[in-house]
Amino acid sequence: MALSKHVNADHLIQKSHDKHATHGEFAAEQAQEATYSYGSRYGTNPVPKYRISSKGVSADAAYQIIHDELSLDGSTVLNLASFVHTWMPPQADKLVHENITKNLIDTDEYPATQIIHTRCISILADVWHAPSSKQAIGTATTGSSEAIQLGGLAMKKIWQAKRKAAGKSIHEPGPNIVMGANAQVALEKFARYFDVECRLVPISVQSKYRLDPKEAIKYVDENTIGVFVILGSTYTGHYEPVKEISDLLDEYEAKTGNSVPIHVDAASGGFIAPFAHPKLLWDFKLPRVVSINTSGHKFGLSYVGVGWVVWRDKAHLPKDLIFELHYLGSVEYSFSLNFSRPAAPIIAQYFNLLHLGFEGYREVALDDLKNARLLSRALENTGYYTVLSDVHRSVGAVGGKGIDTHDVEAYEPGLPVVAFRFSDEFQQKNPEVEQKWIQTLLRAKGWIVPNYELAPDLQQVQILRVVIRENVTEVLLDKLIADIVEITEELASKASSEHALNVLGQMHGARKKHEHKTSTFDAGEGSEASGTYARSC
């Protein structure tokens, strides 16, 4: 049992304060306050933690208090767990700061901003080969999660209209949507929040830890509103085969008469595939793809807060999802879940599109993939690790050694993501070494590298994952590789003090995952677990 289960930290601090009064109520009040050590420099009195103070502090003091507390966060540069972009050039920072007060929804007040918003949609529609980029229909969102909800809602509404036109029920048995068990939580949220049956297709090693098209088609019927296909699995970075799924749905429609559309969740791949893998068929070139979403704040290289969803044409966005708003003296049209939203991230996105152009995005994507291959090869060459992602392998390869060639077309298309685990040989030689300690000890050196289970049917397999973003340079990777090797060898060496962690882990059994103390929910208060990221709490 962990020591923290026996000791209440707040109570411990309360008892350890200097006692200026013996009254118990005053001592209890102290536990709800934070005292900062700047004394008369900022003139700060104790600040309440959980209620608003009767009198505020100076702006300088407030800044320093919050600045110091946030220093406990991890470094954004060393956060290799996240797909979210963390760096932009100073000129972009300046634009963001200049426009940080603008609300995108105020189209009449900020017409130039709305024009930029529309241009971004047209540019993405063109990059994704929509039939007409000038007539493209889409919207900015707060991220891919909102964009996925909108794409799914459009498919649901179209399915309902078809059912009603055919005189069929939209309630019994109701709509369903098909996706791989490797789906990111946002896809499952759509199904749960909007009353659509979620049909999760199991993954396997043979399917490359992603949706298997031949298995997916077995889950499709006349009540299927669509298939979510992921261009870049968050687990391993694999692209799901959009073209293969599209072909199978063509065959299904020829046999049954049921037309099932595809929404491509290109949260990460939407800004990688067009530039690094231009020959790959996945976008609006396939008539069955009716909508695509992406995250501008991932490989779109913008700051967090911007996603995009684009439909191939107006026919695939039902009119009853579009609201005509008479607001602030003008008529506006809205089809987003949010109303107000910051305009600055959209402006940052346009900066990138303007500044980088096609060749700039291609250079960044190819450099990221080159660094992903470097890390993949280095890990495999240690003999300690097996790499599950395939961007360093030849096209079509399933496992095995990677290749080394200057021909970028020879490599398997995928995200610049490296998913890896202990090799079978290493585990056999060191059965007491637990992979979770790699995450823990890397964090002690500043690196944030997650260790987690694969999707259902392979959840017994734990993987470590590194996302290679633009600012994860080769110099950083040199140090990361050295640290991973050092930590792995220390854990395996019985003469090392770090080897004692293995003994400690066995004594305490399976260690529960860290739960954030800031949550107001407890285990059992959420929905039933499906096996994906969306576990019940």
Coordinates of C-alpha atoms in Angstrom, one line a residue:
M1 CA 0.0 0.0 0.0
A2 CA 1.4 3.4 -1.0
L3 CA 2.3 5.7 1.8
S4 CA 0.1 8.4 0.4
K5 CA -2.9 6.3 1.3
H6 CA -2.1 6.8 5.0
V7 CA -1.0 10.4 5.1
N8 CA -3.3 13.3 4.2
A9 CA -0.9 16.0 2.8
D10 CA -3.2 18.9 3.5
H11 CA -3.7 17.8 7.1
L12 CA 0.0 17.3 7.5
I13 CA 0.7 20.9 6.3
Q14 CA -2.0 22.2 8.6
K15 CA -0.4 20.6 11.6
S16 CA 3.1 21.8 10.5
H17 CA 2.3 25.6 10.2
D18 CA 3.6 28.0 12.8
K19 CA 0.8 28.4 15.3
H20 CA -0.2 32.0 15.8
A21 CA -3.4 31.0 17.6
T22 CA -4.6 28.0 19.4
H23 CA -8.1 28.1 18.0
G24 CA -8.8 25.0 15.9
E25 CA -10.9 26.9 13.4
F26 CA -8.1 29.3 12.4
A27 CA -5.7 26.3 12.0
A28 CA -8.2 24.6 9.7
E29 CA -8.6 27.8 7.7
Q30 CA -4.8 27.9 7.1
A31 CA -5.0 24.5 5.4
Q32 CA -7.2 26.1 2.7
E33 CA -4.8 28.9 2.0
A34 CA -1.4 29.1 0.2
T35 CA 1.4 31.3 1.7
Y36 CA 4.1 32.4 -0.8
S37 CA 7.6 33.2 0.3
Y38 CA 8.2 36.6 -1.3
G39 CA 7.3 38.4 1.9
S40 CA 7.3 42.2 1.6
R41 CA 8.7 42.1 -2.0
Y42 CA 5.2 41.6 -3.3
G43 CA 3.3 42.2 0.0
T44 CA 1.2 39.0 -0.5
N45 CA -1.0 37.8 2.3
P46 CA -2.1 34.1 2.4
V47 CA -4.2 33.5 -0.7
P48 CA -7.3 31.2 -0.5
K49 CA -7.0 28.0 -2.6
Y50 CA -10.7 27.2 -3.1
R51 CA -12.6 30.4 -2.8
I52 CA -12.2 33.9 -4.1
S53 CA -10.4 36.3 -1.8
S54 CA -12.1 39.4 -0.4
K55 CA -9.2 41.5 -1.7
G56 CA -7.0 40.7 -4.6
V57 CA -3.2 41.0 -5.1
S58 CA -1.2 43.1 -7.4
A59 CA -0.8 42.0 -11.1
D60 CA 2.9 41.4 -10.5
A61 CA 2.2 39.2 -7.5
A62 CA -0.6 37.3 -9.3
Y63 CA 1.8 36.7 -12.2
Q64 CA 4.6 35.4 -10.0
I65 CA 2.4 33.2 -8.0
I66 CA 0.9 31.5 -11.0
H67 CA 4.2 31.4 -12.9
D68 CA 5.9 29.6 -10.1
E69 CA 3.1 27.1 -9.7
L70 CA 3.1 26.3 -13.4
S71 CA 6.8 25.5 -13.2
L72 CA 5.6 22.1 -11.8
D73 CA 4.3 21.3 -15.3
G74 CA 6.4 19.2 -17.7
S75 CA 8.4 20.9 -20.4
T76 CA 6.5 21.3 -23.7
V77 CA 9.6 20.5 -25.7
L78 CA 10.3 17.3 -23.8
N79 CA 6.6 16.2 -23.9
L80 CA 6.9 13.4 -26.4
A81 CA 3.5 12.0 -25.5
S82 CA 1.4 14.7 -27.2
F83 CA 0.6 15.4 -30.9
V84 CA -0.1 19.0 -30.1
H85 CA 2.3 21.5 -31.6
T86 CA 4.2 23.7 -29.2
W87 CA 6.3 26.1 -31.2
M88 CA 5.7 28.8 -33.9
P89 CA 8.0 31.5 -35.3
P90 CA 8.1 34.9 -33.5
Q91 CA 6.1 36.5 -36.3
A92 CA 3.3 34.1 -35.7
D93 CA 3.5 34.8 -31.9
K94 CA 3.1 38.5 -32.7
L95 CA 0.0 37.8 -34.9
V96 CA -1.5 35.7 -32.1
H97 CA -0.9 38.4 -29.5
E98 CA -2.3 41.1 -31.8
N99 CA -5.5 39.2 -32.4
I100 CA -6.0 37.4 -29.0
T101 CA -9.1 39.5 -28.2
K102 CA -11.0 38.7 -31.4
N103 CA -14.1 36.4 -31.3
L104 CA -14.4 34.5 -34.6
I105 CA -18.2 34.4 -34.4
D106 CA -18.4 38.2 -34.7
T107 CA -18.2 38.1 -38.5
D108 CA -19.7 41.6 -39.0
E109 CA -17.2 43.2 -36.6
Y110 CA -14.2 41.2 -37.9
P111 CA -14.9 40.7 -41.6
A112 CA -11.2 40.3 -42.6
T113 CA -10.8 37.5 -40.0
Q114 CA -13.8 35.7 -41.5
I115 CA -12.3 36.0 -45.0
I116 CA -9.1 34.4 -43.7
H117 CA -11.3 31.6 -42.1
T118 CA -12.9 31.0 -45.5
R119 CA -9.6 30.9 -47.3
C120 CA -8.2 28.3 -44.9
I121 CA -11.2 26.0 -45.7
S122 CA -10.7 26.5 -49.5
I123 CA -7.0 25.8 -49.2
L124 CA -7.6 22.6 -47.2
A125 CA -10.4 21.5 -49.7
D126 CA -7.9 22.0 -52.5
V127 CA -5.1 20.1 -50.7
W128 CA -7.6 17.2 -50.1
H129 CA -8.9 17.3 -53.7
A130 CA -12.5 18.4 -53.1
P131 CA -14.5 18.7 -56.4
S132 CA -14.5 22.5 -56.0
S133 CA -12.2 24.2 -53.5
K134 CA -13.9 27.6 -54.2
Q135 CA -17.3 26.2 -53.4
A136 CA -16.0 24.1 -50.5
I137 CA -18.1 24.0 -47.3
G138 CA -16.5 23.6 -43.9
T139 CA -15.7 25.3 -40.7
A140 CA -13.0 25.8 -38.1
T141 CA -13.5 24.0 -34.8
T142 CA -11.8 24.0 -31.4
G143 CA -10.1 20.8 -32.5
S144 CA -10.7 17.4 -34.1
S145 CA -13.1 16.3 -31.4
E146 CA -15.7 18.9 -32.3
A147 CA -15.0 18.4 -36.0
I148 CA -15.7 14.6 -35.6
Q149 CA -19.0 15.3 -33.9
L150 CA -20.1 17.5 -36.8
G151 CA -19.0 14.9 -39.4
G152 CA -20.8 12.2 -37.6
L153 CA -24.0 14.3 -37.1
A154 CA -24.1 15.1 -40.8
M155 CA -24.0 11.3 -41.7
K156 CA -26.6 10.6 -39.0
K157 CA -29.0 13.2 -40.4
I158 CA -28.6 12.0 -44.0
W159 CA -29.3 8.4 -42.9
Q160 CA -32.4 9.5 -41.0
A161 CA -33.7 11.4 -44.1
K162 CA -33.2 8.3 -46.3
R163 CA -35.0 6.1 -43.8
K164 CA -37.9 8.5 -43.5
A165 CA -38.2 8.8 -47.3
A166 CA -38.3 5.0 -47.5
G167 CA -41.0 4.8 -44.8
K168 CA -38.7 3.0 -42.3
S169 CA -38.1 3.6 -38.6
I170 CA -35.1 5.7 -37.4
H171 CA -35.5 4.3 -33.9
E172 CA -35.7 0.5 -34.2
P173 CA -33.1 -0.8 -34.2
G174 CA -31.6 2.7 -34.6
P175 CA -28.4 4.0 -36.2
N176 CA -24.9 2.5 -35.8
I177 CA -21.4 3.6 -36.8
V178 CA -18.4 1.4 -37.5
M179 CA -14.8 2.1 -36.4
G180 CA -11.7 0.3 -35.3
A181 CA -11.2 -0.5 -31.6
N182 CA -8.1 1.7 -31.9
A183 CA -10.4 4.7 -32.3
Q184 CA -9.5 7.9 -30.3
V185 CA -11.9 8.7 -27.6
A186 CA -13.5 11.6 -29.7
L187 CA -14.9 9.1 -32.1
E188 CA -16.5 7.0 -29.4
K189 CA -17.8 10.2 -27.8
F190 CA -19.8 11.0 -30.9
A191 CA -21.6 7.7 -30.7
R192 CA -22.3 7.9 -27.0
Y193 CA -23.3 11.6 -27.0
F194 CA -25.6 11.4 -30.1
D195 CA -27.3 8.0 -29.5
V196 CA -25.6 6.0 -32.2
E197 CA -24.6 2.4 -31.6
C198 CA -20.8 2.2 -31.6
R199 CA -19.5 -0.9 -33.4
L200 CA -15.9 -1.4 -32.6
V201 CA -13.9 -3.7 -34.9
P202 CA -11.2 -5.7 -33.1
I203 CA -7.6 -5.1 -34.1
S204 CA -4.8 -7.6 -34.5
V205 CA -1.1 -7.7 -35.3
Q206 CA -1.9 -8.8 -38.8
S207 CA -4.1 -5.7 -39.3
K208 CA -1.2 -3.5 -38.1
Y209 CA -3.0 -2.6 -34.8
R210 CA -5.7 -0.7 -36.8
L211 CA -9.1 -1.2 -38.5
D212 CA -9.2 -4.4 -40.6
P213 CA -11.3 -3.6 -43.7
K214 CA -12.4 -7.3 -44.3
E215 CA -13.5 -7.5 -40.6
A216 CA -15.1 -4.0 -40.7
I217 CA -17.4 -4.8 -43.6
K218 CA -19.0 -7.6 -41.4
Y219 CA -20.2 -4.9 -39.0
V220 CA -22.0 -2.9 -41.7
D221 CA -25.8 -3.1 -42.3
E222 CA -28.7 -0.9 -43.5
N223 CA -28.6 1.0 -40.3
T224 CA -24.9 2.0 -40.6
I225 CA -24.7 5.8 -41.0
G226 CA -21.0 5.6 -41.9
V227 CA -17.6 4.3 -41.2
F228 CA -15.0 6.3 -39.3
V229 CA -11.6 5.7 -40.9
I230 CA -8.5 7.0 -39.1
L231 CA -5.6 8.5 -41.0
G232 CA -3.1 8.0 -38.3
S233 CA -3.9 5.9 -35.3
T234 CA -3.0 7.5 -32.0
Y235 CA -1.7 4.2 -30.7
T236 CA 0.9 3.4 -33.3
G237 CA 0.7 6.1 -36.1
H238 CA -0.6 3.6 -38.7
Y239 CA -2.8 4.9 -41.5
E240 CA -6.0 2.9 -41.9
P241 CA -6.5 1.8 -45.6
V242 CA -9.2 4.2 -46.8
K243 CA -9.1 3.0 -50.4
E244 CA -9.5 -0.7 -49.4
I245 CA -12.5 0.1 -47.2
S246 CA -14.0 2.3 -49.9
D247 CA -13.7 -0.5 -52.4
L248 CA -15.3 -3.0 -50.1
L249 CA -18.2 -0.6 -49.4
D250 CA -18.6 -0.2 -53.2
E251 CA -19.0 -4.0 -53.4
Y252 CA -21.4 -4.0 -50.5
E253 CA -23.6 -1.3 -52.1
A254 CA -23.6 -3.2 -55.4
K255 CA -25.0 -6.3 -53.5
T256 CA -27.4 -4.6 -51.1
G257 CA -28.2 -1.2 -52.5
N258 CA -27.1 0.4 -49.2
S259 CA -24.8 3.3 -49.6
V260 CA -22.5 3.8 -46.6
P261 CA -20.3 6.9 -46.5
I262 CA -16.8 7.4 -45.0
H263 CA -15.7 10.1 -42.7
V264 CA -11.9 10.3 -42.5
D265 CA -10.5 11.3 -39.1
A266 CA -7.3 12.9 -40.3
A267 CA -6.6 14.6 -37.0
S268 CA -2.9 14.1 -37.5
G269 CA -2.6 12.7 -41.0
G270 CA -4.5 15.5 -42.7
F271 CA -1.4 17.6 -42.6
I272 CA 1.1 14.8 -43.2
A273 CA -0.3 12.5 -46.0
P274 CA -0.9 15.2 -48.6
F275 CA 2.7 16.4 -48.3
A276 CA 4.8 13.4 -47.4
H277 CA 2.6 10.7 -49.2
P278 CA 1.0 12.6 -52.2
K279 CA 0.3 9.4 -54.1
L280 CA -1.7 7.8 -51.3
L281 CA -5.5 7.6 -52.0
W282 CA -7.4 8.6 -48.9
D283 CA -9.2 11.9 -49.5
F284 CA -12.0 13.4 -51.7
K285 CA -10.5 11.6 -54.7
L286 CA -12.5 8.7 -53.4
P287 CA -16.2 9.5 -54.0
R288 CA -17.2 7.6 -50.9
V289 CA -15.3 10.0 -48.6
V290 CA -17.9 12.6 -47.7
S291 CA -16.1 14.6 -45.0
I292 CA -12.6 15.0 -43.5
N293 CA -11.4 16.5 -40.2
T294 CA -8.0 17.5 -39.1
S295 CA -6.3 19.3 -36.2
G296 CA -4.5 22.5 -37.2
H297 CA -2.8 22.4 -33.8
K298 CA -1.1 19.1 -34.5
F299 CA 0.8 18.6 -37.7
G300 CA -0.9 21.8 -39.0
L301 CA 1.9 23.4 -36.9
S302 CA -0.4 25.9 -35.2
Y303 CA -1.0 26.6 -31.5
V304 CA -3.7 24.6 -29.7
G305 CA -7.3 25.6 -30.3
V306 CA -8.0 25.0 -34.0
G307 CA -9.4 22.1 -35.9
W308 CA -11.1 21.8 -39.3
V309 CA -13.9 19.8 -40.9
V310 CA -14.6 20.0 -44.6
W311 CA -17.3 18.3 -46.7
R312 CA -16.9 17.3 -50.3
D313 CA -19.9 19.4 -51.3
K314 CA -23.0 21.1 -49.9
A315 CA -25.1 18.0 -50.5
H316 CA -23.4 16.1 -47.7
L317 CA -24.0 18.8 -45.0
P318 CA -27.8 18.7 -44.2
K319 CA -29.5 22.1 -44.1
D320 CA -31.0 21.5 -40.6
L321 CA -27.5 21.5 -39.1
I322 CA -27.0 25.0 -40.4
F323 CA -28.3 27.9 -38.3
E324 CA -29.1 31.3 -39.7
L325 CA -28.2 33.8 -36.9
H326 CA -29.4 37.3 -36.8
Y327 CA -26.7 38.6 -34.5
L328 CA -25.0 42.0 -33.8
G329 CA -26.6 43.6 -36.9
S330 CA -25.9 41.0 -39.5
V331 CA -27.0 37.6 -40.8
E332 CA -24.6 34.8 -40.1
Y333 CA -24.6 31.1 -40.8
S334 CA -23.3 28.7 -38.2
F335 CA -22.8 24.9 -38.1
S336 CA -20.5 24.4 -35.2
L337 CA -21.1 23.1 -31.7
N338 CA -19.5 26.1 -30.1
F339 CA -20.5 29.7 -30.6
S340 CA -17.8 32.0 -29.4
R341 CA -14.2 30.9 -30.1
P342 CA -10.9 32.6 -30.4
A343 CA -9.9 33.9 -33.8
A344 CA -6.2 33.9 -33.1
P345 CA -5.6 30.1 -33.8
I346 CA -7.3 30.4 -37.2
I347 CA -5.0 33.4 -38.0
A348 CA -2.0 31.3 -36.9
Q349 CA -3.1 28.5 -39.2
Y350 CA -3.3 30.9 -42.2
F351 CA 0.1 32.2 -41.3
N352 CA 1.5 28.7 -41.7
L353 CA -0.3 28.1 -44.9
L354 CA 1.0 31.3 -46.3
H355 CA 4.5 31.1 -44.9
L356 CA 5.2 27.4 -45.5
G357 CA 3.3 26.6 -48.7
F358 CA 3.3 23.1 -50.0
E359 CA 7.0 22.7 -50.1
G360 CA 7.4 24.0 -46.6
Y361 CA 4.9 21.6 -45.1
R362 CA 6.5 18.8 -47.1
E363 CA 10.0 19.5 -45.8
V364 CA 8.7 19.5 -42.2
A365 CA 6.8 16.3 -42.7
L366 CA 9.7 14.5 -44.4
D367 CA 12.1 15.7 -41.6
D368 CA 9.8 14.5 -38.9
L369 CA 9.5 11.1 -40.6
K370 CA 13.3 10.9 -41.0
N371 CA 13.7 11.5 -37.3
A372 CA 11.1 8.8 -36.6
R373 CA 13.0 6.4 -38.7
L374 CA 16.2 7.3 -36.9
L375 CA 14.6 6.6 -33.5
S376 CA 13.0 3.4 -34.7
R377 CA 16.2 1.9 -36.1
A378 CA 18.2 2.9 -33.0
L379 CA 15.7 1.2 -30.7
E380 CA 15.7 -2.0 -32.8
N381 CA 19.5 -2.0 -33.0
T382 CA 19.8 -2.1 -29.2
G383 CA 18.1 -5.5 -29.2
Y384 CA 16.1 -4.4 -26.2
Y385 CA 13.1 -3.2 -28.1
T386 CA 10.6 -4.2 -30.8
V387 CA 9.1 -1.3 -32.8
L388 CA 5.4 -1.7 -33.6
S389 CA 5.1 1.3 -35.9
D390 CA 6.2 0.8 -39.5
V391 CA 7.4 4.1 -41.0
H392 CA 11.0 2.8 -41.1
R393 CA 9.9 -0.4 -43.0
S394 CA 9.2 -1.0 -46.6
V395 CA 5.7 -0.5 -48.1
G396 CA 3.4 -3.4 -47.1
A397 CA 5.8 -5.0 -44.6
V398 CA 4.4 -6.5 -41.4
G399 CA 7.1 -6.5 -38.7
G400 CA 10.7 -7.4 -39.4
K401 CA 13.7 -5.2 -39.8
G402 CA 13.5 -1.7 -41.2
I403 CA 15.1 -0.6 -44.4
D404 CA 17.6 2.2 -45.1
T405 CA 17.1 4.1 -48.3
H406 CA 16.9 7.7 -49.6
D407 CA 13.7 6.9 -51.5
V408 CA 10.9 8.3 -49.3
E409 CA 8.3 6.5 -51.4
A410 CA 9.8 3.1 -50.4
Y411 CA 8.7 3.5 -46.8
E412 CA 5.4 2.5 -45.4
P413 CA 3.1 5.7 -45.1
G414 CA 2.3 6.7 -41.6
L415 CA 2.6 9.4 -39.0
P416 CA 6.0 10.3 -37.5
V417 CA 5.2 8.2 -34.4
V418 CA 7.4 5.5 -32.8
A419 CA 5.6 2.9 -30.8
F420 CA 7.8 0.3 -29.1
R421 CA 7.9 -2.4 -26.4
F422 CA 10.5 -4.7 -24.8
S423 CA 11.7 -7.3 -27.3
D424 CA 10.7 -10.9 -26.6
E425 CA 14.4 -11.8 -26.1
F426 CA 14.9 -9.0 -23.5
Q427 CA 11.8 -10.0 -21.6
Q428 CA 12.9 -13.6 -21.5
K429 CA 16.3 -12.6 -20.1
N430 CA 14.8 -10.1 -17.7
P431 CA 11.3 -11.3 -16.7
E432 CA 11.4 -9.2 -13.5
V433 CA 11.8 -5.9 -15.4
E434 CA 8.6 -4.0 -15.9
Q435 CA 8.2 -1.7 -18.9
K436 CA 6.3 0.9 -16.8
W437 CA 9.6 1.9 -15.1
I438 CA 10.9 3.2 -18.4
Q439 CA 8.2 5.9 -18.4
T440 CA 8.8 6.7 -14.7
L441 CA 12.6 7.0 -15.0
L442 CA 12.5 8.9 -18.2
R443 CA 10.2 11.4 -16.5
A444 CA 12.8 11.8 -13.7
K445 CA 15.1 13.0 -16.5
G446 CA 12.5 15.4 -17.9
W447 CA 11.2 13.3 -20.8
I448 CA 7.5 12.6 -21.0
V449 CA 7.0 9.2 -22.8
P450 CA 3.8 7.3 -22.1
N451 CA 3.5 3.6 -21.4
Y452 CA 0.0 2.2 -22.0
E453 CA -2.0 -0.8 -23.3
L454 CA -3.0 -1.3 -26.9
A455 CA -6.6 -1.4 -28.0
P456 CA -9.1 -4.2 -27.1
D457 CA -8.0 -7.8 -28.1
L458 CA -4.3 -6.6 -27.7
Q459 CA -4.7 -4.8 -24.4
Q460 CA -2.3 -7.3 -22.8
V461 CA 0.5 -5.6 -24.8
Q462 CA 2.0 -2.4 -23.3
I463 CA 3.8 0.1 -25.5
L464 CA 5.9 3.2 -25.1
R465 CA 5.2 5.9 -27.7
V466 CA 7.1 8.9 -29.0
V467 CA 5.5 11.5 -31.2
I468 CA 8.1 13.3 -33.4
R469 CA 7.0 16.9 -33.8
E470 CA 8.9 19.7 -35.6
N471 CA 10.8 20.8 -32.5
V472 CA 11.9 17.2 -31.6
T473 CA 15.2 17.6 -33.3
E474 CA 17.9 15.0 -34.0
V475 CA 20.0 16.5 -31.1
L476 CA 17.2 15.8 -28.7
L477 CA 16.8 12.3 -30.1
D478 CA 20.5 11.6 -29.5
K479 CA 20.0 12.3 -25.8
L480 CA 16.7 10.5 -25.6
I481 CA 18.2 7.3 -27.1
A482 CA 21.1 7.5 -24.8
D483 CA 18.8 7.9 -21.8
I484 CA 16.5 5.0 -22.9
V485 CA 19.5 2.7 -23.3
E486 CA 21.0 3.8 -19.9
I487 CA 17.7 3.3 -18.0
T488 CA 17.0 -0.1 -19.7
E489 CA 20.5 -1.4 -18.9
E490 CA 20.3 -0.1 -15.3
L491 CA 17.0 -1.8 -14.8
A492 CA 18.4 -5.1 -16.1
S493 CA 21.6 -4.9 -14.1
K494 CA 21.2 -6.6 -10.7
A495 CA 24.1 -4.5 -9.4
S496 CA 22.2 -1.3 -10.1
S497 CA 20.1 0.5 -7.5
E498 CA 17.4 1.0 -10.2
H499 CA 17.0 -2.8 -10.4
A500 CA 15.4 -2.6 -7.0
L501 CA 12.4 -1.0 -8.6
N502 CA 11.6 -4.4 -10.2
V503 CA 11.6 -6.0 -6.7
L504 CA 9.4 -3.2 -5.4
G505 CA 6.9 -3.6 -8.2
Q506 CA 6.6 -7.3 -7.5
M507 CA 6.1 -6.8 -3.8
H508 CA 3.2 -4.3 -4.4
G509 CA 1.7 -6.2 -7.2
A510 CA 0.1 -4.5 -10.2
R511 CA 0.4 -0.8 -9.7
K512 CA -2.7 1.3 -10.4
K513 CA -2.4 4.1 -12.9
H514 CA -2.0 7.6 -11.5
E515 CA -5.4 9.4 -11.1
H516 CA -5.5 13.1 -11.0
K517 CA -6.6 14.3 -7.5
T518 CA -8.3 17.3 -9.1
S519 CA -11.1 15.1 -10.5
T520 CA -14.5 15.3 -8.8
F521 CA -15.5 11.8 -10.0
D522 CA -14.7 8.5 -8.5
A523 CA -14.5 5.0 -9.9
G524 CA -17.9 3.6 -10.8
E525 CA -19.5 7.0 -11.5
G526 CA -19.0 6.8 -15.2
S527 CA -20.3 4.6 -18.0
E528 CA -19.3 1.0 -18.6
A529 CA -15.9 0.6 -20.2
S530 CA -15.6 -0.3 -23.9
G531 CA -11.9 -1.2 -23.8
T532 CA -10.7 1.9 -25.6
Y533 CA -9.3 5.1 -24.0
A534 CA -12.9 5.8 -22.9
R535 CA -12.7 3.8 -19.7
S536 CA -15.4 4.2 -17.0
C537 CA -14.2 6.2 -14.0

